[in-house]
Amino acid sequence: MKTYKGIYNPRFPQKYKGSTPIIYRSGLELRMSKWLDFNSKVVEWTSESVVIPYMSPKDGRLHRYFVDYSCAMINKYNNIDKLLIEVKPKKQTRPPSKRLKPKNYLYESAMFQTNIAKWSYAKRWAEKHGYKFIVITEDFLKNL
């Protein structure tokens, strides 16, 4: 998969409530930004505006997790759902394969454990603040 990085300029800037510029760090994040921008059910959205403190399993210290997106969207009952959205390749949402070279396995295991820690803190933060936390992969984005 080709790596993308750049600035996204929304077509419907009145829906975007975060700071600018909107920076995307992958092709998946670019597709997510477009989906949030063009989806008529999305009332408002932001990029990296929610920052959640979490304890890193790597060093046992407090770090800051910048959640990729937050949005408010109309659900099928015409109510507003508030979502925190993390965009990740599917392979980063599962434990790494033990068939990897030891160095790669250790690195990917550490990254996976960090993701799990971030997501655990994000879920608690979301529940406390009336949001739902979700992780979106290419499986969702490829059908857009």
PDB file of C-alpha atoms in Angstrom, residues 2-140:
ATOM      1  CA  LYS A   2       1.348   3.423  -0.950  1.00  0.00           C
ATOM      2  CA  THR A   3       2.074   5.771   1.951  1.00  0.00           C
ATOM      3  CA  TYR A   4       0.340   9.134   1.854  1.00  0.00           C
ATOM      4  CA  LYS A   5       0.837  12.249   3.914  1.00  0.00           C
ATOM      5  CA  GLY A   6      -0.573  15.666   3.307  1.00  0.00           C
ATOM      6  CA  ILE A   7      -3.134  18.332   4.069  1.00  0.00           C
ATOM      7  CA  TYR A   8      -6.827  17.743   3.464  1.00  0.00           C
ATOM      8  CA  ASN A   9      -8.937  20.719   2.383  1.00  0.00           C
ATOM      9  CA  PRO A  10     -12.604  19.972   3.164  1.00  0.00           C
ATOM     10  CA  ARG A  11     -15.240  20.509   0.516  1.00  0.00           C
ATOM     11  CA  PHE A  12     -17.743  21.340   3.274  1.00  0.00           C
ATOM     12  CA  PRO A  13     -15.640  23.406   5.697  1.00  0.00           C
ATOM     13  CA  GLN A  14     -18.682  24.437   7.761  1.00  0.00           C
ATOM     14  CA  LYS A  15     -18.834  20.849   9.104  1.00  0.00           C
ATOM     15  CA  TYR A  16     -15.214  20.831  10.233  1.00  0.00           C
ATOM     16  CA  LYS A  17     -14.861  22.070  13.824  1.00  0.00           C
ATOM     17  CA  GLY A  18     -11.212  21.298  14.538  1.00  0.00           C
ATOM     18  CA  SER A  19      -7.966  23.120  14.110  1.00  0.00           C
ATOM     19  CA  THR A  20      -6.428  23.520  10.693  1.00  0.00           C
ATOM     20  CA  PRO A  21      -4.678  22.425   8.654  1.00  0.00           C
ATOM     21  CA  ILE A  22      -6.191  18.934   8.599  1.00  0.00           C
ATOM     22  CA  ILE A  23      -3.188  16.618   8.324  1.00  0.00           C
ATOM     23  CA  TYR A  24      -3.568  13.034   7.159  1.00  0.00           C
ATOM     24  CA  ARG A  25      -0.774  10.539   7.700  1.00  0.00           C
ATOM     25  CA  SER A  26      -1.928   7.650   5.532  1.00  0.00           C
ATOM     26  CA  GLY A  27      -4.123   6.793   2.604  1.00  0.00           C
ATOM     27  CA  LEU A  28      -6.624   5.348   5.085  1.00  0.00           C
ATOM     28  CA  GLU A  29      -6.807   8.656   6.959  1.00  0.00           C
ATOM     29  CA  LEU A  30      -7.256  10.530   3.668  1.00  0.00           C
ATOM     30  CA  ARG A  31     -10.202   8.267   2.773  1.00  0.00           C
ATOM     31  CA  MET A  32     -11.679   8.715   6.259  1.00  0.00           C
ATOM     32  CA  SER A  33     -11.408  12.509   5.997  1.00  0.00           C
ATOM     33  CA  LYS A  34     -13.216  12.435   2.659  1.00  0.00           C
ATOM     34  CA  TRP A  35     -15.917  10.151   4.045  1.00  0.00           C
ATOM     35  CA  LEU A  36     -16.544  12.422   7.032  1.00  0.00           C
ATOM     36  CA  ASP A  37     -16.534  15.504   4.806  1.00  0.00           C
ATOM     37  CA  PHE A  38     -18.941  14.185   2.159  1.00  0.00           C
ATOM     38  CA  ASN A  39     -21.264  12.032   4.304  1.00  0.00           C
ATOM     39  CA  SER A  40     -24.558  13.911   4.742  1.00  0.00           C
ATOM     40  CA  LYS A  41     -25.206  12.100   8.057  1.00  0.00           C
ATOM     41  CA  VAL A  42     -22.070  13.654   9.581  1.00  0.00           C
ATOM     42  CA  VAL A  43     -23.073  16.893  11.300  1.00  0.00           C
ATOM     43  CA  GLU A  44     -19.565  17.886  12.388  1.00  0.00           C
ATOM     44  CA  TRP A  45     -16.113  16.376  12.640  1.00  0.00           C
ATOM     45  CA  THR A  46     -12.575  17.067  13.829  1.00  0.00           C
ATOM     46  CA  SER A  47      -9.132  15.581  13.344  1.00  0.00           C
ATOM     47  CA  GLU A  48      -6.788  14.916  16.274  1.00  0.00           C
ATOM     48  CA  SER A  49      -8.713  17.274  18.552  1.00  0.00           C
ATOM     49  CA  VAL A  50      -9.333  14.781  21.360  1.00  0.00           C
ATOM     50  CA  VAL A  51      -6.227  14.078  23.433  1.00  0.00           C
ATOM     51  CA  ILE A  52      -6.364  11.268  25.986  1.00  0.00           C
ATOM     52  CA  PRO A  53      -3.660  10.571  28.571  1.00  0.00           C
ATOM     53  CA  TYR A  54      -2.638   6.897  28.754  1.00  0.00           C
ATOM     54  CA  MET A  55      -0.026   4.812  30.529  1.00  0.00           C
ATOM     55  CA  SER A  56       2.394   3.264  28.056  1.00  0.00           C
ATOM     56  CA  PRO A  57       3.133  -0.435  28.537  1.00  0.00           C
ATOM     57  CA  LYS A  58       6.592   0.162  27.001  1.00  0.00           C
ATOM     58  CA  ASP A  59       7.962   2.566  29.615  1.00  0.00           C
ATOM     59  CA  GLY A  60       5.247   2.793  32.293  1.00  0.00           C
ATOM     60  CA  ARG A  61       5.000   6.546  31.795  1.00  0.00           C
ATOM     61  CA  LEU A  62       2.085   8.812  30.990  1.00  0.00           C
ATOM     62  CA  HIS A  63       1.758   9.754  27.302  1.00  0.00           C
ATOM     63  CA  ARG A  64      -0.802  11.610  25.173  1.00  0.00           C
ATOM     64  CA  TYR A  65      -2.958   9.804  22.623  1.00  0.00           C
ATOM     65  CA  PHE A  66      -4.311  11.995  19.825  1.00  0.00           C
ATOM     66  CA  VAL A  67      -7.381  10.133  18.549  1.00  0.00           C
ATOM     67  CA  ASP A  68      -7.555  10.371  14.746  1.00  0.00           C
ATOM     68  CA  TYR A  69     -11.114  11.730  14.475  1.00  0.00           C
ATOM     69  CA  SER A  70     -14.183  12.689  16.404  1.00  0.00           C
ATOM     70  CA  CYS A  71     -17.562  13.287  14.833  1.00  0.00           C
ATOM     71  CA  ALA A  72     -21.240  13.782  15.495  1.00  0.00           C
ATOM     72  CA  MET A  73     -23.526  11.985  13.101  1.00  0.00           C
ATOM     73  CA  ILE A  74     -27.198  11.266  12.685  1.00  0.00           C
ATOM     74  CA  ASN A  75     -28.098   7.630  13.360  1.00  0.00           C
ATOM     75  CA  LYS A  76     -30.982   5.621  11.893  1.00  0.00           C
ATOM     76  CA  TYR A  77     -33.292   6.893  14.670  1.00  0.00           C
ATOM     77  CA  ASN A  78     -32.488  10.541  13.800  1.00  0.00           C
ATOM     78  CA  ASN A  79     -30.529  10.940  17.035  1.00  0.00           C
ATOM     79  CA  ILE A  80     -26.957  12.207  17.217  1.00  0.00           C
ATOM     80  CA  ASP A  81     -24.162   9.729  17.947  1.00  0.00           C
ATOM     81  CA  LYS A  82     -20.809  11.108  19.053  1.00  0.00           C
ATOM     82  CA  LEU A  83     -17.898   8.968  17.891  1.00  0.00           C
ATOM     83  CA  LEU A  84     -14.176   8.788  18.525  1.00  0.00           C
ATOM     84  CA  ILE A  85     -12.583   7.121  15.522  1.00  0.00           C
ATOM     85  CA  GLU A  86      -9.151   5.550  15.215  1.00  0.00           C
ATOM     86  CA  VAL A  87      -8.052   4.517  11.711  1.00  0.00           C
ATOM     87  CA  LYS A  88      -5.593   1.625  11.511  1.00  0.00           C
ATOM     88  CA  PRO A  89      -4.549  -1.049   9.027  1.00  0.00           C
ATOM     89  CA  LYS A  90      -6.233  -4.303  10.040  1.00  0.00           C
ATOM     90  CA  LYS A  91      -2.893  -5.997  10.729  1.00  0.00           C
ATOM     91  CA  GLN A  92      -2.208  -3.451  13.503  1.00  0.00           C
ATOM     92  CA  THR A  93      -5.451  -4.384  15.282  1.00  0.00           C
ATOM     93  CA  ARG A  94      -4.355  -7.995  15.887  1.00  0.00           C
ATOM     94  CA  PRO A  95      -1.414  -9.625  17.628  1.00  0.00           C
ATOM     95  CA  PRO A  96       1.533 -10.048  15.242  1.00  0.00           C
ATOM     96  CA  SER A  97       2.318 -13.347  13.595  1.00  0.00           C
ATOM     97  CA  LYS A  98       4.877 -15.478  15.413  1.00  0.00           C
ATOM     98  CA  ARG A  99       6.335 -16.267  11.986  1.00  0.00           C
ATOM     99  CA  LEU A 100       7.975 -12.840  11.837  1.00  0.00           C
ATOM    100  CA  LYS A 101      11.706 -12.423  12.370  1.00  0.00           C
ATOM    101  CA  PRO A 102      12.400 -11.966  16.100  1.00  0.00           C
ATOM    102  CA  LYS A 103      13.306  -8.267  15.758  1.00  0.00           C
ATOM    103  CA  ASN A 104      10.133  -7.545  13.737  1.00  0.00           C
ATOM    104  CA  TYR A 105       8.012  -9.621  16.091  1.00  0.00           C
ATOM    105  CA  LEU A 106       9.251  -7.688  19.136  1.00  0.00           C
ATOM    106  CA  TYR A 107       8.633  -4.336  17.439  1.00  0.00           C
ATOM    107  CA  GLU A 108       5.135  -5.255  16.218  1.00  0.00           C
ATOM    108  CA  SER A 109       4.257  -6.791  19.606  1.00  0.00           C
ATOM    109  CA  ALA A 110       5.246  -3.560  21.358  1.00  0.00           C
ATOM    110  CA  MET A 111       3.201  -1.503  18.881  1.00  0.00           C
ATOM    111  CA  PHE A 112       0.193  -3.775  19.329  1.00  0.00           C
ATOM    112  CA  GLN A 113       0.412  -3.544  23.134  1.00  0.00           C
ATOM    113  CA  THR A 114       0.657   0.260  22.868  1.00  0.00           C
ATOM    114  CA  ASN A 115      -2.429   0.338  20.629  1.00  0.00           C
ATOM    115  CA  ILE A 116      -4.357  -1.852  23.078  1.00  0.00           C
ATOM    116  CA  ALA A 117      -3.409   0.479  25.953  1.00  0.00           C
ATOM    117  CA  LYS A 118      -4.437   3.588  23.990  1.00  0.00           C
ATOM    118  CA  TRP A 119      -7.751   2.024  22.983  1.00  0.00           C
ATOM    119  CA  SER A 120      -8.509   0.918  26.532  1.00  0.00           C
ATOM    120  CA  TYR A 121      -8.060   4.485  27.807  1.00  0.00           C
ATOM    121  CA  ALA A 122     -10.011   5.847  24.824  1.00  0.00           C
ATOM    122  CA  LYS A 123     -12.964   3.531  25.533  1.00  0.00           C
ATOM    123  CA  ARG A 124     -13.104   4.698  29.152  1.00  0.00           C
ATOM    124  CA  TRP A 125     -12.818   8.355  28.124  1.00  0.00           C
ATOM    125  CA  ALA A 126     -15.542   7.885  25.490  1.00  0.00           C
ATOM    126  CA  GLU A 127     -17.976   6.288  27.955  1.00  0.00           C
ATOM    127  CA  LYS A 128     -17.359   9.066  30.488  1.00  0.00           C
ATOM    128  CA  HIS A 129     -17.958  11.819  27.884  1.00  0.00           C
ATOM    129  CA  GLY A 130     -20.914  10.351  25.952  1.00  0.00           C
ATOM    130  CA  TYR A 131     -18.991   9.042  22.945  1.00  0.00           C
ATOM    131  CA  LYS A 132     -18.529   5.649  21.335  1.00  0.00           C
ATOM    132  CA  PHE A 133     -14.967   4.621  20.478  1.00  0.00           C
ATOM    133  CA  ILE A 134     -14.421   2.649  17.267  1.00  0.00           C
ATOM    134  CA  VAL A 135     -11.429   1.430  15.281  1.00  0.00           C
ATOM    135  CA  ILE A 136     -11.890   1.549  11.517  1.00  0.00           C
ATOM    136  CA  THR A 137      -9.753  -0.503   9.127  1.00  0.00           C
ATOM    137  CA  GLU A 138      -9.401  -0.742   5.373  1.00  0.00           C
ATOM    138  CA  ASP A 139     -12.289  -3.258   5.376  1.00  0.00           C
ATOM    139  CA  PHE A 140     -14.716  -0.406   6.121  1.00  0.00           C
TER     140      PHE A 140
END
